[in-house]
CSV table of C-alpha atoms in Angstrom, one decimal:
chain,number,residue,atom,x,y,z
A,170,MET,CA,69.2,-83.6,38.7
A,171,PHE,CA,72.1,-84.1,41.1
A,172,ALA,CA,71.4,-80.8,42.8
A,173,ARG,CA,67.9,-81.9,43.7
A,174,SER,CA,69.0,-85.4,44.8
A,175,PRO,CA,72.6,-85.4,45.9
A,176,ALA,CA,74.5,-88.7,46.6
A,177,SER,CA,75.1,-89.7,50.2
A,178,SER,CA,78.8,-90.1,49.4
A,179,SER,CA,81.0,-89.5,46.4
A,180,LEU,CA,84.0,-91.8,47.2
A,181,VAL,CA,84.1,-95.4,48.3
A,182,LEU,CA,86.7,-98.1,48.6
A,183,ILE,CA,85.6,-101.6,47.3
A,184,GLU,CA,87.1,-105.0,46.7
A,185,PRO,CA,85.9,-106.0,43.2
A,186,GLU,CA,85.0,-109.5,42.3
A,187,ASN,CA,86.0,-111.1,38.9
A,188,ALA,CA,87.7,-108.0,37.8
A,189,TYR,CA,89.2,-107.6,34.3
A,190,TRP,CA,90.5,-104.7,32.2
A,191,TYR,CA,88.7,-103.7,29.0
A,192,ILE,CA,90.9,-101.6,26.7
A,193,THR,CA,88.7,-99.8,24.1
A,194,LYS,CA,88.1,-96.4,22.5
A,195,ASP,CA,85.9,-93.6,23.9
A,196,ILE,CA,83.3,-91.6,22.0
A,197,ARG,CA,86.1,-89.3,20.7
A,198,ASN,CA,88.1,-92.3,19.5
A,199,ARG,CA,90.7,-92.0,22.2
A,200,ARG,CA,92.1,-95.0,24.1
A,201,GLN,CA,90.0,-95.8,27.2
A,202,VAL,CA,90.7,-98.2,30.0
A,203,ARG,CA,87.7,-99.6,31.8
A,204,ALA,CA,87.3,-102.0,34.7
A,205,VAL,CA,84.7,-104.6,34.4
A,206,PHE,CA,83.8,-106.4,37.7
A,207,HIS,CA,81.1,-107.5,40.1
A,208,LEU,CA,80.2,-106.1,43.5
A,209,SER,CA,77.7,-107.9,45.6
A,210,GLY,CA,76.5,-109.8,42.5
A,211,GLN,CA,76.0,-106.6,40.5
A,212,PRO,CA,78.0,-106.1,37.3
A,213,TYR,CA,79.9,-102.8,36.7
A,214,ASN,CA,81.8,-101.5,33.7
A,215,LEU,CA,83.5,-98.2,34.7
A,216,VAL,CA,86.1,-95.9,33.2
A,217,VAL,CA,89.5,-96.0,35.0
A,218,THR,CA,91.1,-92.6,35.5
A,219,ASP,CA,94.1,-93.7,37.7
A,220,PRO,CA,97.2,-92.5,35.8
A,221,TYR,CA,99.4,-95.2,37.4
A,222,CYS,CA,97.1,-97.9,36.2
A,223,HIS,CA,97.1,-96.4,32.7
A,224,GLY,CA,100.9,-96.6,32.7
A,225,ARG,CA,100.8,-100.3,33.6
A,226,LEU,CA,98.3,-101.0,30.8
A,227,ARG,CA,99.7,-98.7,28.1
A,228,ASN,CA,101.2,-101.6,26.0
A,229,LEU,CA,98.1,-103.7,25.9
A,230,PRO,CA,96.2,-103.5,22.6
A,231,PRO,CA,92.4,-103.2,22.6
A,232,GLY,CA,90.6,-106.1,24.2
A,233,CYS,CA,89.7,-107.8,27.5
A,234,TYR,CA,92.4,-108.9,30.0
A,235,PRO,CA,92.4,-110.5,33.5
A,236,PHE,CA,93.5,-107.9,36.0
A,237,TYR,CA,96.8,-109.6,36.6
A,238,GLU,CA,97.8,-109.1,33.0
A,239,ALA,CA,98.9,-105.6,33.9
A,240,PRO,CA,102.7,-105.5,34.4
A,241,GLY,CA,103.7,-105.9,38.0
A,242,LEU,CA,100.5,-107.7,39.1
A,243,LYS,CA,100.2,-111.4,40.0
A,244,GLN,CA,97.2,-113.7,39.8
A,245,ASP,CA,96.9,-113.9,43.5
A,246,ASP,CA,97.3,-110.1,44.2
A,247,LYS,CA,94.4,-108.5,46.0
A,248,ILE,CA,93.2,-105.3,44.5
A,249,LEU,CA,90.9,-102.5,45.8
A,250,PHE,CA,89.2,-99.9,43.7
A,251,THR,CA,88.5,-96.3,44.8
A,252,ILE,CA,85.1,-95.6,43.2
A,253,SER,CA,84.3,-91.9,42.7
A,254,LEU,CA,81.4,-89.9,41.4
A,255,GLY,CA,82.5,-87.8,38.4
A,256,GLU,CA,81.5,-84.2,37.6
A,257,PRO,CA,78.1,-83.7,35.7
A,258,PHE,CA,78.4,-84.0,32.0
A,259,GLU,CA,77.4,-81.0,29.9
A,260,TRP,CA,75.0,-82.8,27.6
A,261,ASP,CA,72.9,-84.7,30.2
A,262,ASN,CA,73.9,-83.2,33.6
A,263,CYS,CA,74.4,-86.7,35.0
A,264,CYS,CA,77.2,-87.8,37.2
A,265,TYR,CA,78.8,-91.2,36.4
A,266,LYS,CA,80.8,-93.5,38.6
A,267,LEU,CA,84.4,-94.2,37.7
A,268,VAL,CA,87.5,-96.0,39.1
A,269,ALA,CA,89.6,-93.2,40.4
A,270,GLY,CA,92.3,-95.4,42.0
A,271,VAL,CA,93.5,-99.0,41.7
A,272,ILE,CA,95.2,-100.2,44.9
A,273,VAL,CA,97.3,-103.3,45.0
A,274,LEU,CA,97.5,-104.5,48.6
A,275,PRO,CA,101.0,-105.6,49.7
A,276,ARG,CA,101.1,-109.3,50.6
A,277,HIS,CA,101.9,-108.6,54.3
A,278,TRP,CA,98.6,-106.6,54.6
A,279,ARG,CA,96.2,-109.2,53.2
A,280,ASN,CA,95.6,-111.1,56.5
A,281,ARG,CA,95.1,-107.8,58.4
A,282,LEU,CA,92.1,-106.6,56.5
């Protein structure tokens, strides 16, 4: 599939809207962190692979949390997500989007972007 119709890009930096964390289990019953957000009115629910973010969220039990519930984040912090296209899965040969990085913008950068 992907070989016949490759993506125009595999990495993008976005500013998510209405973001929150969703702590759940994956299909192998392992802890999974997901980011649920909107971008240009479209809803997304993507796996987060950022190890630093996982560390910040490690003490939260399963459930949904506003993004600022992660230790070290504040309600008025501005975050960016690095969205990546993952490798094709063996069972369906499809590539899925994921949040590869979570960037918290320093306060002194906010008005410059």
